[in-house]
Coordinates of C-alpha atoms in Angstrom, one line a residue:
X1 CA 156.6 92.9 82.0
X2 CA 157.7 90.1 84.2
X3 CA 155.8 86.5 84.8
X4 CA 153.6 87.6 87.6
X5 CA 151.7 90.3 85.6
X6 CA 150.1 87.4 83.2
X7 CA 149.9 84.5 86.3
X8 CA 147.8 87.5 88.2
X9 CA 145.7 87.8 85.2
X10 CA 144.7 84.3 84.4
X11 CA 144.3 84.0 88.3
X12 CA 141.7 87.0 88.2
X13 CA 140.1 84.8 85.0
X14 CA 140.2 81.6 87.3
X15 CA 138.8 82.9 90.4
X16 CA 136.0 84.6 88.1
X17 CA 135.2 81.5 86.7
X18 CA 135.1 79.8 89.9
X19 CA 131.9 82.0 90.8
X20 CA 130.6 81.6 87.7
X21 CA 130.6 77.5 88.4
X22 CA 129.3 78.3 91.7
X23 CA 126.1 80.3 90.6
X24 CA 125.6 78.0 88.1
X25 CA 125.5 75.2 91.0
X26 CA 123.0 77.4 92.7
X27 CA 120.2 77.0 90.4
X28 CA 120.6 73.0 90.8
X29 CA 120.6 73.3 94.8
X30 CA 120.7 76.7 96.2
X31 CA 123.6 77.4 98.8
X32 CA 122.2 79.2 102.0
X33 CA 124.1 82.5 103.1
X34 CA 125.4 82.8 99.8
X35 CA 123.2 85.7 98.0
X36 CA 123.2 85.2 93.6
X37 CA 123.0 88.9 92.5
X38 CA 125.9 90.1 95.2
X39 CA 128.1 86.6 93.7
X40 CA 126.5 87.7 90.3
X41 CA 127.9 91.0 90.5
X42 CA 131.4 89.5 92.0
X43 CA 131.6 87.2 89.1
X44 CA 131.1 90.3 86.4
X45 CA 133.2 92.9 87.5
X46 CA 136.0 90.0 88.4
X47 CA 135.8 88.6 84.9
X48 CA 136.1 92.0 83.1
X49 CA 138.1 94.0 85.2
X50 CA 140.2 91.6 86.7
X51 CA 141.0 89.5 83.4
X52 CA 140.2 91.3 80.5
X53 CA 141.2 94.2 81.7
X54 CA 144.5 93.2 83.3
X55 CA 145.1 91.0 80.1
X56 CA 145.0 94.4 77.8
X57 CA 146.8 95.9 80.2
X58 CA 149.3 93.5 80.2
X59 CA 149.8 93.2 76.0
X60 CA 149.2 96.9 75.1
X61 CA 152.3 97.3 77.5
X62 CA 154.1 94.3 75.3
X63 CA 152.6 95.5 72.3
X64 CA 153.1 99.1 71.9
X65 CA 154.9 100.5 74.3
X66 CA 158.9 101.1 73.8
X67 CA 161.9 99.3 75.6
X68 CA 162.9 102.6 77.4
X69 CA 159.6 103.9 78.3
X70 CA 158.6 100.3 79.8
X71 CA 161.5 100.5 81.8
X72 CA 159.3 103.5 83.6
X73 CA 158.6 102.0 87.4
X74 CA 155.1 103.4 87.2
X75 CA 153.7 101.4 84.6
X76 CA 154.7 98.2 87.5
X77 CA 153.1 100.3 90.5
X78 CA 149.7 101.0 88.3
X79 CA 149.5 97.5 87.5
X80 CA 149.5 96.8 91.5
X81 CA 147.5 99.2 92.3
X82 CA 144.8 98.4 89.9
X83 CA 144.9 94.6 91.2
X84 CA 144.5 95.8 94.3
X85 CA 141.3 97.3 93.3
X86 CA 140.4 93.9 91.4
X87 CA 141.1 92.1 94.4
X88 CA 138.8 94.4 96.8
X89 CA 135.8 94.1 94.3
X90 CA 136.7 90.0 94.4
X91 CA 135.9 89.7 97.9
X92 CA 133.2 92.6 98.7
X93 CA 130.9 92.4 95.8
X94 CA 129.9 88.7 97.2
X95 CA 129.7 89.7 100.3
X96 CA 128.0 93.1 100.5
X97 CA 126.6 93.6 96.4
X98 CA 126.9 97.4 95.8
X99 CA 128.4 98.8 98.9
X100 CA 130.8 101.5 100.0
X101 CA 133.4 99.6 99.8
X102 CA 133.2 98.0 96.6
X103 CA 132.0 100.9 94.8
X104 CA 134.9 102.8 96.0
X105 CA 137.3 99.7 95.0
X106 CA 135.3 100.2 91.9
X107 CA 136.1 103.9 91.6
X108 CA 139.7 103.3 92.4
X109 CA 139.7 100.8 89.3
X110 CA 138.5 103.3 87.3
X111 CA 140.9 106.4 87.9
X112 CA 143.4 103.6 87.5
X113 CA 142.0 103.3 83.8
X114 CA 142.5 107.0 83.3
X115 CA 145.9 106.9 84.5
X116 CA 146.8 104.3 82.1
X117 CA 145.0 106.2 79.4
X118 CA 147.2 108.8 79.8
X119 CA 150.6 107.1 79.9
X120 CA 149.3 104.9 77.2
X121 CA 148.4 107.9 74.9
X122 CA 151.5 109.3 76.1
X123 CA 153.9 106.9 74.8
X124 CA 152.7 105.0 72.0
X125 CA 154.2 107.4 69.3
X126 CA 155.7 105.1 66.9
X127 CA 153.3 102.8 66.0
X128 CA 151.6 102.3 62.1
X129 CA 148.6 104.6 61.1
X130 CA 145.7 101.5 61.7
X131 CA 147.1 100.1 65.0
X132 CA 147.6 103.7 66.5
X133 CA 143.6 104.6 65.5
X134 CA 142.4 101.4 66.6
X135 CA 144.0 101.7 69.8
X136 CA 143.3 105.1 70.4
X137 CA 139.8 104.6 69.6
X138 CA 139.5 101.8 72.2
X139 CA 141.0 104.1 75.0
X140 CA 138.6 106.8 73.4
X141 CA 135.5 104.2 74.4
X142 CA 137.1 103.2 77.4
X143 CA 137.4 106.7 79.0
X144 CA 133.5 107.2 77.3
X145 CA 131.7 104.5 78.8
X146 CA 132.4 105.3 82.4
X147 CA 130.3 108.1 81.8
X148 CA 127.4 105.6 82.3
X149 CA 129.0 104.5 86.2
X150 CA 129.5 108.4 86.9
X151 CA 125.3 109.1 85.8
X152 CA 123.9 105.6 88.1
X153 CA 124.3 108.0 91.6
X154 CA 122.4 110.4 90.0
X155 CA 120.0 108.3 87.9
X156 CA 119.3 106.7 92.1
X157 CA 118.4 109.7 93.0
X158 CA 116.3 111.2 90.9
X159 CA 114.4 107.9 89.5
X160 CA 115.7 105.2 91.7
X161 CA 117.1 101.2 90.6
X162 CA 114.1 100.1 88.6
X163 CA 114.0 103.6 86.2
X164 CA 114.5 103.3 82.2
X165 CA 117.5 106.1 83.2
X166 CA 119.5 103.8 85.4
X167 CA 119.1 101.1 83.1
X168 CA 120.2 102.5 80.3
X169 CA 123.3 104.3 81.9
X170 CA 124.2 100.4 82.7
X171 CA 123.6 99.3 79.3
X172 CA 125.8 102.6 78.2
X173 CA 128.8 101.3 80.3
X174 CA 128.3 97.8 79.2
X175 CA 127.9 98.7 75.5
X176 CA 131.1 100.9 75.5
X177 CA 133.2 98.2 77.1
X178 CA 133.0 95.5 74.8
X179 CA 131.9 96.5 71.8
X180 CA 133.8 99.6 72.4
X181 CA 137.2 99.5 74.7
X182 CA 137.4 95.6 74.5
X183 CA 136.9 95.0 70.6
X184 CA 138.8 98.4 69.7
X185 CA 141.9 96.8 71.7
X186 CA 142.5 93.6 70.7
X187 CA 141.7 94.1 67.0
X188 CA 144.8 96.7 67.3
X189 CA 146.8 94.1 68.8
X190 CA 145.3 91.8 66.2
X191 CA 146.5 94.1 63.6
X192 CA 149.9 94.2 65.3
X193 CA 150.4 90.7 65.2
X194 CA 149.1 89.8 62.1
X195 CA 151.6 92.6 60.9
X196 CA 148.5 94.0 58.7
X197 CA 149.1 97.1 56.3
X198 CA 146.2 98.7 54.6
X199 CA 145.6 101.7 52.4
X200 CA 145.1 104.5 54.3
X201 CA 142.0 105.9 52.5
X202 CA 140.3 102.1 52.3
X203 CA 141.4 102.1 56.0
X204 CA 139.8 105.0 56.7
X205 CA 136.3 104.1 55.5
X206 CA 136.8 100.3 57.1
X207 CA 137.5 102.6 60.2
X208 CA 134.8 105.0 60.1
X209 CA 131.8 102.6 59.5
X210 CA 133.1 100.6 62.2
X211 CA 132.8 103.2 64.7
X212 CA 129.8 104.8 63.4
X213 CA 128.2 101.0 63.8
X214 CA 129.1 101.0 67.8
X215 CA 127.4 104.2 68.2
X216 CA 124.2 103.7 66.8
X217 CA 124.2 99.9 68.1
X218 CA 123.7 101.4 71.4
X219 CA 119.7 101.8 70.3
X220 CA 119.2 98.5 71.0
X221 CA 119.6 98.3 74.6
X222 CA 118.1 101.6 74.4
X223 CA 114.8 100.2 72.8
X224 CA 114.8 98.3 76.2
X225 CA 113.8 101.0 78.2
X226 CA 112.1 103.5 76.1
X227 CA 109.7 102.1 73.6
X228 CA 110.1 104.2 70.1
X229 CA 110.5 102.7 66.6
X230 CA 113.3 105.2 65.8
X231 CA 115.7 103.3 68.2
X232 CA 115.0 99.9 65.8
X233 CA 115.9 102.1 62.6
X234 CA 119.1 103.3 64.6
X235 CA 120.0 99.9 65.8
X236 CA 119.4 98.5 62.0
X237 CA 121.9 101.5 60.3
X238 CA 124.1 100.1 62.9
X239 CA 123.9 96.7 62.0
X240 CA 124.4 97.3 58.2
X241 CA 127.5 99.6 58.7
X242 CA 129.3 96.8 61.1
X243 CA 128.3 94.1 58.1
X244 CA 129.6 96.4 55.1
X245 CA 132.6 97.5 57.2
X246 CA 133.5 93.8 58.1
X247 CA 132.6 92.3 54.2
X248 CA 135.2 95.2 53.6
X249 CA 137.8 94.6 55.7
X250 CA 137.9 90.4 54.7
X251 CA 138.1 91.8 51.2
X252 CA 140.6 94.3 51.7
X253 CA 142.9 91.8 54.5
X254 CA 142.6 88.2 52.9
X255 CA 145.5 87.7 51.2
X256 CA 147.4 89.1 54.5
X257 CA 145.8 87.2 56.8
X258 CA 146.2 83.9 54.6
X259 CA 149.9 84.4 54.8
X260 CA 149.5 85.0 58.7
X261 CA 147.7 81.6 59.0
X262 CA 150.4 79.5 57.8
X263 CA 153.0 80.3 60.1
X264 CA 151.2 79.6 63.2
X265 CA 151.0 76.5 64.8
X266 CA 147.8 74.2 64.7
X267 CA 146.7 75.5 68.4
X268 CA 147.5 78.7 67.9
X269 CA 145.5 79.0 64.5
X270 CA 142.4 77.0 66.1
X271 CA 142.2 79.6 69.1
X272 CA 142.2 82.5 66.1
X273 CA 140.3 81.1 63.9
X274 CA 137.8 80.5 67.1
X275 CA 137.7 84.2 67.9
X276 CA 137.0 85.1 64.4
X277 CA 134.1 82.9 63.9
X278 CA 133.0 84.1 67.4
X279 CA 133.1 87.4 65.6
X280 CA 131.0 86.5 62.6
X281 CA 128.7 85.0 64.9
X282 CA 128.3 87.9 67.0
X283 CA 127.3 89.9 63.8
X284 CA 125.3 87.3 62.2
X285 CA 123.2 87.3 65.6
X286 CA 122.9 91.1 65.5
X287 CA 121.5 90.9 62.0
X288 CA 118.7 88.4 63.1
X289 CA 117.8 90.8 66.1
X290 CA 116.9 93.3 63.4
X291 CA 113.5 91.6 62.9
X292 CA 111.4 93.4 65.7
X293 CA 109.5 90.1 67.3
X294 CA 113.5 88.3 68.2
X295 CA 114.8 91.9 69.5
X296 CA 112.6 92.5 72.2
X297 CA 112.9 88.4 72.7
X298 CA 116.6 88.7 73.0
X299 CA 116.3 90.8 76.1
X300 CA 113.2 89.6 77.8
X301 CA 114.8 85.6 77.5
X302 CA 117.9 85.7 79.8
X303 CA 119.5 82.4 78.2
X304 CA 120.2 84.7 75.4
X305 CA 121.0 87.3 77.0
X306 CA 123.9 85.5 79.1
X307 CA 124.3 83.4 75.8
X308 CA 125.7 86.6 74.0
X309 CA 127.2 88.6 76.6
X310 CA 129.5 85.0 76.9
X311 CA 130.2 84.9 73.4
X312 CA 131.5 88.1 73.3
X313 CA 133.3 87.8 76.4
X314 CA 134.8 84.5 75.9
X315 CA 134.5 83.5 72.1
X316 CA 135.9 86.6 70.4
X317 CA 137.6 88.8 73.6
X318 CA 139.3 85.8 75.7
X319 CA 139.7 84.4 72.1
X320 CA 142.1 86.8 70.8
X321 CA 143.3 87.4 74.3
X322 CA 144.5 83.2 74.4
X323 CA 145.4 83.8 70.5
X324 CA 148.1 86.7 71.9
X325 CA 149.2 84.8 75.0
X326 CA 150.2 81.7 72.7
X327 CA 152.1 83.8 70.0
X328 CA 154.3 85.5 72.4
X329 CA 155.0 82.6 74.3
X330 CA 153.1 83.7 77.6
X331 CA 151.4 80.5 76.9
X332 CA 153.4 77.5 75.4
X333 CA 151.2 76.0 72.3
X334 CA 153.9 72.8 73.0
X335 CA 153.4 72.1 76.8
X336 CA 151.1 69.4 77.7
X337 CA 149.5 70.6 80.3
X338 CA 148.4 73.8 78.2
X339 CA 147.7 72.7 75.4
X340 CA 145.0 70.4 76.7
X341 CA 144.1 73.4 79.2
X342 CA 143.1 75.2 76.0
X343 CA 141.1 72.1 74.4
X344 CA 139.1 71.4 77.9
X345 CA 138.2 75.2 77.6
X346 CA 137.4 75.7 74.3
X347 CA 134.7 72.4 75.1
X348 CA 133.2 73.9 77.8
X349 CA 132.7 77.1 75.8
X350 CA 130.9 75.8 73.4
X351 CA 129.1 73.1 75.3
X352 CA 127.8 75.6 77.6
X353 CA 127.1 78.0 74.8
X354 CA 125.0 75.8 72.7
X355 CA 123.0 74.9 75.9
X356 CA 122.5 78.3 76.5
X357 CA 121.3 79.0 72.8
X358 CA 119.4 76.1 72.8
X359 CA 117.2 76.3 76.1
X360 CA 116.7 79.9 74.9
X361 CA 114.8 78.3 71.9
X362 CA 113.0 76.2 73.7
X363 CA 111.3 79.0 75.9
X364 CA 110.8 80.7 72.4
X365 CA 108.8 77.9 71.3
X366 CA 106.9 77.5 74.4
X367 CA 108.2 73.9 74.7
X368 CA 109.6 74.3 78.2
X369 CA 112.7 73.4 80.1
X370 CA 115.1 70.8 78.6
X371 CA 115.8 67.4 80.6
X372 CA 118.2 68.5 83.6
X373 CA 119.1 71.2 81.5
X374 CA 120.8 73.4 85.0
X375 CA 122.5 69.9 85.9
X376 CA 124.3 69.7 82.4
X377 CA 124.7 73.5 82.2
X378 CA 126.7 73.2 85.0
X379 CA 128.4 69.8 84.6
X380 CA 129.5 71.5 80.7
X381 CA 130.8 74.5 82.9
X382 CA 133.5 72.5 85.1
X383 CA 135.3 72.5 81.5
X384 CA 136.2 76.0 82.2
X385 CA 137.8 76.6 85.7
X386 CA 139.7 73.2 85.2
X387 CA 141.0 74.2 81.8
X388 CA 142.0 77.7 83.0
X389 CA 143.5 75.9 86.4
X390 CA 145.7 73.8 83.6
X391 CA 146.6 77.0 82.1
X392 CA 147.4 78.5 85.0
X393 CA 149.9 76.0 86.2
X394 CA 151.7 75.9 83.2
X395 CA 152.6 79.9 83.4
X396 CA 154.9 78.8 86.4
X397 CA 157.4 76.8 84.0
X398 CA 157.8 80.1 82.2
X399 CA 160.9 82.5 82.8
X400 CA 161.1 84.5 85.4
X401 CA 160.7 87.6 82.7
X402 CA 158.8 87.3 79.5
X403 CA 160.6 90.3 78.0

């Protein structure tokens, strides 16, 4: 893996976040010629194909692939070819929205993702028992939700844009992807980092309630669309297996992760600690969506919605992501400019975050909009793009090759 790989990566991030300023901008003075869903949906598949995905692709290779097989030229030509796609979503989906063209750059991305499936099942053969299921299970939801892209042609045709079918085929990809692929693949590299050994057997149930959680989560978004009490009762198994399997695995990992702590530096361990509160928080707030009146609210008030899907995406994904980029030294926790690109985004994280939350309570209680609340959302959101831009920047003083 050479310097460009992680510089095209946090450019994908920056650009993404760029659009996300810029539709945040268009709800304090709207921009004529620029349509929000096509810039909406340009901003999406930017932030988690271009950057998340790229990122994994990037450390997975690091990670857990070995020094003769990443010597393979194909692992370097997927990566390009893959960007490409990234890059032809990036300037079509703002321009056109769902189009031939970026649906077949779309496509393109995602028998890229098989590919890489493949090679990566391939050659990750000496790796401990929990980081080879974890990461094998995140490819396995990878490879699964794309099953909800391959059913929205049909689900157009035979019920059109505005059926339950289409909506939930959506809800299917995005449910797959990060609490599926995503999660799945950086707690392996979590696990790789943090060096953590566990008893196979208590493992194995940690394991096992975890995935049997993300399955039967997916009745919420479900419950959406098709209005039955058994998707609540699914949703809340779910819920109850992700909380026993978490209690279980703070229990089991404490000590470990304790001794982890201590050797990292004081930037490295806030941006860790950050993604595992994120991760508490993520659960706690599926707990409280159990009661019946806030679940349907969750969905119907979009603060929340956006609220959740970016503290997911940017609390406990980017988190770890950030965490991994600092403790292999594709980020330096000691250069200036980093180090305060880290802070800036960390601020704008949560100050847009809280916002978010927080207007989202407001409409609960009936009590309105707060005072210039889209002015501050998006004055909070500079934070972002500058911080990354400082990131960025700083990749350039690194090695020509990482490894």
């Amino acid at each position: 893996m050479r310097k460009h790989w992680i510089l095209i990566c946090f450019a994908n991030f920056f650009i993404a976040s760029l659009m996300g300023l810029l539709l945040r901008w268009m709800y304090v003075s709207p921009i004529e010629g620029v349509n929000f869903q096509f810039l909406m949906h340009g901003h999406s598949h930017v932030a988690m194909l271009g950057w998340v995905y790229m990122m994994l692709y990037c450390l997975i290779f690091y990670s857990f692939i070995p020094e003769k097989a990443q010597e393979k030229p194909i692992y370097n030509k997927l990566f390009w070819v893959t960007e490409i796609a990234v890059i032809g979503m990036m300037i079509d989906f703002p321009a056109q929205g769902y189009a031939f063209v970026s649906i077949l750059f779309s496509t393109l991305h995602i028998f890229c993702s098989y590919y890489f499936c493949h090679l990566i099942w391939k050659d990750t053969k000496s790796i401990s028992f929990p980081e080879k299921k974890m990461l094998r299970t995140a490819l396995f939801f990878m490879l699964l939700s794309t099953v909800g892209v391959w059913c929205l042609g049909p689900a157009v045709g035979l019920a059109g844009k505005a059926s339950a079918i289409y909506q939930i085929a959506i809800q299917f990809f995005l449910h797959f992807q990060f609490n599926g692929w995503f999660l799945f693949a950086v707690l392996a590299l979590f696990f790789k980092q943090a060096k953590l050994t566990f008893d196979e057997k208590k493992f194995k149930l940690i394991y096992n309630l975890f995935v049997c959680s993300t399955l039967l989560t997916l009745a919420l978004p479900v419950s959406w669309y098709l209005s039955n009490p058994i998707f609540h009762w699914i949703n809340a198994i779910g819920v109850v297996l992700q909380l026993v399997s978490a209690v279980r695995f703070i229990q089991i990992a404490k000590p470990q992760l304790r001794e982890f702590f201590s050797n990292l530096s004081p930037l490295i361990k806030t941006v860790y600690r950050f993604a595992l509160f994120s991760l508490a928080l993520k659960i706690i707030i599926q707990l409280v969506v159990l009661i019946p009146e806030l679940a349907q609210v969750s969905h119907e008030i979009r603060n929340f919605v956006i609220g959740y899907i970016h503290l997911t995406m940017l609390g406990i994904i980017t988190g770890f992501l950030f965490g991994f980029a600092f403790q292999n030294n594709f980020l330096n926790p000691k250069n200036g400019i980093q180090k305060w690109g880290m802070i800036l985004f960390l601020v704008g994280f949560v100050a847009t975050e809280i916002l978010l939350f927080l207007q989202g309570i407001w409409l609960f209680l009936d009590k309105g909009s707060l005072p210039d609340y889209y002015l501050n959302l998006f004055l909070s959101s500079i934070f972002l793009p500058v911080g990354l831009l400082m990131l960025t920047v700083g990749i350039f003083k690194l090695k020509p090759k990482i490894i």
